[in-house]
């Protein structure tokens, strides 16, 4: 992980600008993007069903256009959706049945507890220590967190981590380079240590994808997608882009 503070505030304008088209561009624009969407949802559904036997109260961090909030609603859950983007929150408020909270996950004071705190594709913009410190009070004693972080050992991310600061030094003001240089990456060991220091135990770790989503988003050919999937199936366990942690408090006996 880079030794620098992360903050969703820095990206608020970025997400405000793309709010109306974010979900379509990110998860619907190509067959590769749709594949990402399907695989992620299949995995999260399976984790949820293994963790709970009935409907639960959920906090969705970095809810965006409501991709995950809508999924949990469809499963009968009570959902609160947190996002730092004002424009994203406007879209979220059009979804009937959810409670919308505008704020930064590192600082927002939420006066409720939840059975599950969930985050996908958001914590790379934050400091995981600050997130856990802030949300610790919001998890029920028997609750779980499902948290996704970007894997520092993915070779594409390693290349990005070393090249983006160098290129940014010579190419000033490039938004893509600024974005890449601001992302926080974590090793599995490093994330485990952070979680343990806050009194949490890792129940399980799931891994997804060898190729970054950007690669998949450019694929609109079934044959090419199948080749990428075949390569991905070989390397994702060792060099995944995503690490998805299922965690609980150390003093609670989790039933798997």
mmCIF file of C-alpha atoms in Angstrom:
data_model
loop_
_atom_site.group_PDB
_atom_site.id
_atom_site.type_symbol
_atom_site.label_atom_id
_atom_site.label_comp_id
_atom_site.label_asym_id
_atom_site.label_seq_id
_atom_site.Cartn_x
_atom_site.Cartn_y
_atom_site.Cartn_z
ATOM 1 C CA UNK A 1 0.000 0.000 0.000
ATOM 2 C CA UNK A 2 1.178 3.528 -0.688
ATOM 3 C CA UNK A 3 2.059 5.615 2.313
ATOM 4 C CA UNK A 4 -0.466 8.386 1.720
ATOM 5 C CA UNK A 5 -3.962 9.255 2.900
ATOM 6 C CA UNK A 6 -6.864 8.303 0.669
ATOM 7 C CA UNK A 7 -10.078 10.267 0.430
ATOM 8 C CA UNK A 8 -13.240 9.873 -1.592
ATOM 9 C CA UNK A 9 -13.537 13.666 -1.547
ATOM 10 C CA UNK A 10 -10.753 13.880 -4.088
ATOM 11 C CA UNK A 11 -12.846 11.865 -6.521
ATOM 12 C CA UNK A 12 -16.224 13.447 -5.803
ATOM 13 C CA UNK A 13 -16.162 15.716 -8.858
ATOM 14 C CA UNK A 14 -14.931 12.844 -11.040
ATOM 15 C CA UNK A 15 -17.910 10.719 -10.041
ATOM 16 C CA UNK A 16 -20.307 13.683 -10.146
ATOM 17 C CA UNK A 17 -19.335 14.189 -13.782
ATOM 18 C CA UNK A 18 -19.968 10.564 -14.802
ATOM 19 C CA UNK A 19 -22.887 9.817 -12.473
ATOM 20 C CA UNK A 20 -25.607 9.643 -15.116
ATOM 21 C CA UNK A 21 -23.713 7.198 -17.296
ATOM 22 C CA UNK A 22 -21.432 5.430 -14.819
ATOM 23 C CA UNK A 23 -23.196 2.078 -14.558
ATOM 24 C CA UNK A 24 -23.923 1.764 -18.269
ATOM 25 C CA UNK A 25 -20.355 2.621 -19.233
ATOM 26 C CA UNK A 26 -18.766 0.443 -16.567
ATOM 27 C CA UNK A 27 -20.920 -2.687 -16.610
ATOM 28 C CA UNK A 28 -23.048 -2.628 -19.765
ATOM 29 C CA UNK A 29 -20.983 -1.093 -22.556
ATOM 30 C CA UNK A 30 -19.383 -4.307 -23.880
ATOM 31 C CA UNK A 31 -19.677 -8.068 -23.504
ATOM 32 C CA UNK A 32 -16.501 -7.936 -21.435
ATOM 33 C CA UNK A 33 -18.071 -5.418 -19.040
ATOM 34 C CA UNK A 34 -21.223 -7.527 -18.765
ATOM 35 C CA UNK A 35 -19.074 -10.555 -17.967
ATOM 36 C CA UNK A 36 -17.472 -8.645 -15.084
ATOM 37 C CA UNK A 37 -20.915 -7.697 -13.797
ATOM 38 C CA UNK A 38 -22.212 -11.277 -13.894
ATOM 39 C CA UNK A 39 -19.152 -12.813 -12.234
ATOM 40 C CA UNK A 40 -19.062 -10.269 -9.411
ATOM 41 C CA UNK A 41 -22.771 -10.641 -8.679
ATOM 42 C CA UNK A 42 -22.572 -14.437 -8.686
ATOM 43 C CA UNK A 43 -19.753 -14.334 -6.148
ATOM 44 C CA UNK A 44 -21.378 -11.807 -3.815
ATOM 45 C CA UNK A 45 -24.685 -13.687 -3.875
ATOM 46 C CA UNK A 46 -22.908 -16.886 -2.896
ATOM 47 C CA UNK A 47 -20.999 -15.179 -0.051
ATOM 48 C CA UNK A 48 -24.197 -13.587 1.227
ATOM 49 C CA UNK A 49 -26.127 -16.870 1.194
ATOM 50 C CA UNK A 50 -23.287 -18.612 3.040
ATOM 51 C CA UNK A 51 -23.218 -15.846 5.659
ATOM 52 C CA UNK A 52 -26.940 -15.338 6.339
ATOM 53 C CA UNK A 53 -30.039 -17.481 6.443
ATOM 54 C CA UNK A 54 -32.549 -14.616 6.452
ATOM 55 C CA UNK A 55 -32.987 -10.978 5.462
ATOM 56 C CA UNK A 56 -30.501 -8.528 6.936
ATOM 57 C CA UNK A 57 -29.786 -4.832 7.424
ATOM 58 C CA UNK A 58 -26.987 -3.744 5.085
ATOM 59 C CA UNK A 59 -24.770 -0.695 4.595
ATOM 60 C CA UNK A 60 -23.602 -0.398 0.980
ATOM 61 C CA UNK A 61 -20.437 1.733 0.831
ATOM 62 C CA UNK A 62 -19.743 3.654 -2.368
ATOM 63 C CA UNK A 63 -23.156 2.719 -3.698
ATOM 64 C CA UNK A 64 -22.822 4.686 -6.949
ATOM 65 C CA UNK A 65 -25.842 4.143 -9.200
ATOM 66 C CA UNK A 66 -27.183 1.497 -6.823
ATOM 67 C CA UNK A 67 -25.891 -1.619 -8.564
ATOM 68 C CA UNK A 68 -25.391 -3.515 -5.305
ATOM 69 C CA UNK A 69 -28.101 -1.763 -3.325
ATOM 70 C CA UNK A 70 -30.692 -2.920 -5.857
ATOM 71 C CA UNK A 71 -29.344 -6.469 -5.683
ATOM 72 C CA UNK A 72 -29.634 -6.573 -1.882
ATOM 73 C CA UNK A 73 -33.114 -5.036 -2.063
ATOM 74 C CA UNK A 74 -34.164 -7.808 -4.440
ATOM 75 C CA UNK A 75 -33.003 -10.294 -1.805
ATOM 76 C CA UNK A 76 -35.326 -8.722 0.764
ATOM 77 C CA UNK A 77 -32.701 -6.789 2.715
ATOM 78 C CA UNK A 78 -33.031 -3.410 4.401
ATOM 79 C CA UNK A 79 -30.449 -1.239 2.628
ATOM 80 C CA UNK A 80 -28.682 2.017 3.454
ATOM 81 C CA UNK A 81 -26.538 3.382 0.598
ATOM 82 C CA UNK A 82 -23.539 5.618 1.280
ATOM 83 C CA UNK A 83 -21.801 7.630 -1.430
ATOM 84 C CA UNK A 84 -19.540 10.682 -1.486
ATOM 85 C CA UNK A 85 -20.877 11.988 -4.806
ATOM 86 C CA UNK A 86 -23.869 14.337 -4.643
ATOM 87 C CA UNK A 87 -24.892 13.377 -8.177
ATOM 88 C CA UNK A 88 -24.722 9.669 -7.368
ATOM 89 C CA UNK A 89 -26.905 10.296 -4.311
ATOM 90 C CA UNK A 90 -29.500 12.020 -6.498
ATOM 91 C CA UNK A 91 -29.706 8.859 -8.601
ATOM 92 C CA UNK A 92 -29.827 6.642 -5.516
ATOM 93 C CA UNK A 93 -32.801 8.595 -4.157
ATOM 94 C CA UNK A 94 -34.818 7.448 -7.175
ATOM 95 C CA UNK A 95 -34.528 3.849 -5.977
ATOM 96 C CA UNK A 96 -37.554 3.057 -3.860
ATOM 97 C CA UNK A 97 -36.838 1.331 -0.582
ATOM 98 C CA UNK A 98 -33.278 2.423 0.258
ATOM 99 C CA UNK A 99 -31.962 5.008 2.723
ATOM 100 C CA UNK A 100 -29.416 7.326 1.072
ATOM 101 C CA UNK A 101 -26.492 8.791 3.018
ATOM 102 C CA UNK A 102 -24.204 11.380 1.422
ATOM 103 C CA UNK A 103 -20.748 11.343 2.951
ATOM 104 C CA UNK A 104 -17.163 10.160 3.102
ATOM 105 C CA UNK A 105 -16.750 6.616 4.412
ATOM 106 C CA UNK A 106 -13.612 7.618 6.323
ATOM 107 C CA UNK A 107 -15.456 10.292 8.317
ATOM 108 C CA UNK A 108 -19.246 10.034 8.035
ATOM 109 C CA UNK A 109 -20.918 9.520 11.410
ATOM 110 C CA UNK A 110 -23.735 7.000 10.970
ATOM 111 C CA UNK A 111 -25.848 6.452 14.077
ATOM 112 C CA UNK A 112 -26.983 2.923 13.213
ATOM 113 C CA UNK A 113 -25.701 -0.614 13.347
ATOM 114 C CA UNK A 114 -25.822 -3.116 10.494
ATOM 115 C CA UNK A 115 -25.725 -6.882 10.080
ATOM 116 C CA UNK A 116 -23.468 -6.461 7.067
ATOM 117 C CA UNK A 117 -21.185 -3.679 5.852
ATOM 118 C CA UNK A 118 -20.380 -4.105 2.184
ATOM 119 C CA UNK A 119 -17.976 -2.442 -0.241
ATOM 120 C CA UNK A 120 -16.933 -3.194 -3.814
ATOM 121 C CA UNK A 121 -14.674 -0.995 -5.968
ATOM 122 C CA UNK A 122 -14.559 1.821 -3.414
ATOM 123 C CA UNK A 123 -11.866 1.185 -0.819
ATOM 124 C CA UNK A 124 -9.060 1.699 -3.332
ATOM 125 C CA UNK A 125 -9.832 5.418 -3.001
ATOM 126 C CA UNK A 126 -9.513 5.346 0.773
ATOM 127 C CA UNK A 127 -7.250 4.517 3.699
ATOM 128 C CA UNK A 128 -8.465 1.125 4.949
ATOM 129 C CA UNK A 129 -7.385 1.945 8.511
ATOM 130 C CA UNK A 130 -9.546 5.059 8.592
ATOM 131 C CA UNK A 131 -12.482 3.202 7.090
ATOM 132 C CA UNK A 132 -12.409 0.404 9.661
ATOM 133 C CA UNK A 133 -11.838 2.831 12.540
ATOM 134 C CA UNK A 134 -14.855 4.865 11.456
ATOM 135 C CA UNK A 135 -17.228 1.992 10.717
ATOM 136 C CA UNK A 136 -16.346 -0.244 13.670
ATOM 137 C CA UNK A 137 -19.207 1.194 15.729
ATOM 138 C CA UNK A 138 -21.672 0.487 12.916
ATOM 139 C CA UNK A 139 -21.252 -3.287 12.775
ATOM 140 C CA UNK A 140 -23.481 -5.356 15.032
ATOM 141 C CA UNK A 141 -21.784 -7.779 17.413
ATOM 142 C CA UNK A 142 -22.693 -10.734 15.196
ATOM 143 C CA UNK A 143 -22.297 -8.823 11.927
ATOM 144 C CA UNK A 144 -19.892 -9.353 9.039
ATOM 145 C CA UNK A 145 -18.108 -7.100 6.594
ATOM 146 C CA UNK A 146 -17.556 -7.964 2.950
ATOM 147 C CA UNK A 147 -14.787 -5.666 1.755
ATOM 148 C CA UNK A 148 -13.012 -5.637 -1.612
ATOM 149 C CA UNK A 149 -9.546 -4.144 -2.079
ATOM 150 C CA UNK A 150 -7.187 -3.873 -5.037
ATOM 151 C CA UNK A 151 -4.445 -6.513 -4.891
ATOM 152 C CA UNK A 152 -0.952 -4.997 -4.806
ATOM 153 C CA UNK A 153 0.552 -8.168 -6.294
ATOM 154 C CA UNK A 154 -1.383 -8.075 -9.543
ATOM 155 C CA UNK A 155 1.312 -7.548 -12.236
ATOM 156 C CA UNK A 156 -0.742 -4.943 -14.097
ATOM 157 C CA UNK A 157 -1.167 -2.975 -10.878
ATOM 158 C CA UNK A 158 2.525 -3.308 -10.061
ATOM 159 C CA UNK A 159 3.353 -1.787 -13.443
ATOM 160 C CA UNK A 160 0.858 1.011 -12.853
ATOM 161 C CA UNK A 161 2.190 1.730 -9.360
ATOM 162 C CA UNK A 162 5.738 2.208 -10.596
ATOM 163 C CA UNK A 163 5.047 3.963 -13.886
ATOM 164 C CA UNK A 164 2.262 6.387 -12.964
ATOM 165 C CA UNK A 165 4.339 8.533 -10.536
ATOM 166 C CA UNK A 166 7.182 8.721 -13.060
ATOM 167 C CA UNK A 167 4.921 9.659 -15.961
ATOM 168 C CA UNK A 168 2.969 12.128 -13.818
ATOM 169 C CA UNK A 169 6.247 13.913 -13.082
ATOM 170 C CA UNK A 170 6.716 14.619 -16.799
ATOM 171 C CA UNK A 171 3.072 14.862 -17.888
ATOM 172 C CA UNK A 172 1.403 17.393 -15.621
ATOM 173 C CA UNK A 173 -2.329 17.474 -14.989
ATOM 174 C CA UNK A 174 -3.222 14.246 -16.774
ATOM 175 C CA UNK A 175 -6.415 13.007 -15.024
ATOM 176 C CA UNK A 176 -5.769 9.330 -15.791
ATOM 177 C CA UNK A 177 -2.276 9.460 -14.299
ATOM 178 C CA UNK A 178 -3.532 11.386 -11.271
ATOM 179 C CA UNK A 179 -6.207 8.743 -10.796
ATOM 180 C CA UNK A 180 -3.764 5.830 -11.067
ATOM 181 C CA UNK A 181 -1.293 7.516 -8.740
ATOM 182 C CA UNK A 182 -3.932 8.060 -6.066
ATOM 183 C CA UNK A 183 -5.201 4.470 -5.794
ATOM 184 C CA UNK A 184 -4.322 2.449 -2.712
ATOM 185 C CA UNK A 185 -3.338 -1.201 -3.219
ATOM 186 C CA UNK A 186 -3.087 -3.863 -0.518
ATOM 187 C CA UNK A 187 -1.441 -7.236 -0.170
ATOM 188 C CA UNK A 188 -3.528 -9.965 1.425
ATOM 189 C CA UNK A 189 -1.106 -10.092 4.341
ATOM 190 C CA UNK A 190 -1.143 -6.325 4.780
ATOM 191 C CA UNK A 191 -4.938 -6.129 4.752
ATOM 192 C CA UNK A 192 -5.178 -9.019 7.225
ATOM 193 C CA UNK A 193 -2.835 -7.188 9.618
ATOM 194 C CA UNK A 194 -4.883 -3.998 9.435
ATOM 195 C CA UNK A 195 -8.117 -5.880 10.095
ATOM 196 C CA UNK A 196 -6.561 -7.876 12.944
ATOM 197 C CA UNK A 197 -5.294 -4.696 14.605
ATOM 198 C CA UNK A 198 -8.897 -3.482 14.810
ATOM 199 C CA UNK A 199 -10.099 -6.727 16.372
ATOM 200 C CA UNK A 200 -11.379 -8.489 13.285
ATOM 201 C CA UNK A 201 -10.842 -12.017 12.054
ATOM 202 C CA UNK A 202 -10.754 -12.937 8.382
ATOM 203 C CA UNK A 203 -13.282 -15.718 7.798
ATOM 204 C CA UNK A 204 -12.436 -16.071 4.120
ATOM 205 C CA UNK A 205 -10.830 -14.405 1.122
ATOM 206 C CA UNK A 206 -12.212 -14.656 -2.404
ATOM 207 C CA UNK A 207 -10.250 -13.659 -5.493
ATOM 208 C CA UNK A 208 -11.489 -12.330 -8.816
ATOM 209 C CA UNK A 209 -9.897 -11.694 -12.206
ATOM 210 C CA UNK A 210 -6.338 -11.567 -13.403
ATOM 211 C CA UNK A 211 -6.975 -8.903 -16.042
ATOM 212 C CA UNK A 212 -8.109 -5.465 -14.805
ATOM 213 C CA UNK A 213 -11.633 -4.415 -15.700
ATOM 214 C CA UNK A 214 -10.298 -1.879 -18.200
ATOM 215 C CA UNK A 215 -9.068 -4.765 -20.352
ATOM 216 C CA UNK A 216 -12.427 -6.514 -20.255
ATOM 217 C CA UNK A 217 -14.280 -3.275 -21.022
ATOM 218 C CA UNK A 218 -12.600 -3.169 -24.447
ATOM 219 C CA UNK A 219 -13.744 -6.669 -25.436
ATOM 220 C CA UNK A 220 -16.753 -6.999 -27.701
ATOM 221 C CA UNK A 221 -15.816 -10.259 -29.383
ATOM 222 C CA UNK A 222 -16.927 -13.572 -27.889
ATOM 223 C CA UNK A 223 -13.841 -15.461 -29.085
ATOM 224 C CA UNK A 224 -11.466 -12.903 -27.603
ATOM 225 C CA UNK A 225 -13.425 -12.928 -24.349
ATOM 226 C CA UNK A 226 -13.161 -16.715 -24.167
ATOM 227 C CA UNK A 227 -9.389 -16.541 -24.638
ATOM 228 C CA UNK A 228 -9.104 -13.929 -21.867
ATOM 229 C CA UNK A 229 -11.285 -16.030 -19.584
ATOM 230 C CA UNK A 230 -9.081 -19.068 -20.171
ATOM 231 C CA UNK A 231 -5.931 -17.118 -19.307
ATOM 232 C CA UNK A 232 -7.684 -15.531 -16.345
ATOM 233 C CA UNK A 233 -8.678 -18.928 -14.937
ATOM 234 C CA UNK A 234 -5.000 -19.907 -14.780
ATOM 235 C CA UNK A 235 -3.567 -16.805 -13.110
ATOM 236 C CA UNK A 236 -6.286 -15.165 -11.000
ATOM 237 C CA UNK A 237 -5.659 -17.274 -7.882
ATOM 238 C CA UNK A 238 -2.055 -16.062 -7.644
ATOM 239 C CA UNK A 239 -2.311 -12.595 -9.185
ATOM 240 C CA UNK A 240 -5.924 -11.487 -8.833
ATOM 241 C CA UNK A 241 -6.972 -7.870 -9.273
ATOM 242 C CA UNK A 242 -9.511 -8.112 -6.458
ATOM 243 C CA UNK A 243 -9.273 -9.458 -2.915
ATOM 244 C CA UNK A 244 -12.665 -9.820 -1.242
ATOM 245 C CA UNK A 245 -12.506 -10.256 2.527
ATOM 246 C CA UNK A 246 -15.260 -11.702 4.683
ATOM 247 C CA UNK A 247 -14.542 -10.594 8.253
ATOM 248 C CA UNK A 248 -16.130 -10.766 11.707
ATOM 249 C CA UNK A 249 -15.244 -9.625 15.184
ATOM 250 C CA UNK A 250 -12.755 -11.910 16.916
ATOM 251 C CA UNK A 251 -14.992 -12.346 19.947
ATOM 252 C CA UNK A 252 -17.952 -13.667 17.945
ATOM 253 C CA UNK A 253 -18.356 -17.327 16.980
ATOM 254 C CA UNK A 254 -19.117 -17.256 13.258
ATOM 255 C CA UNK A 255 -21.187 -20.084 11.824
ATOM 256 C CA UNK A 256 -20.191 -20.910 8.256
#
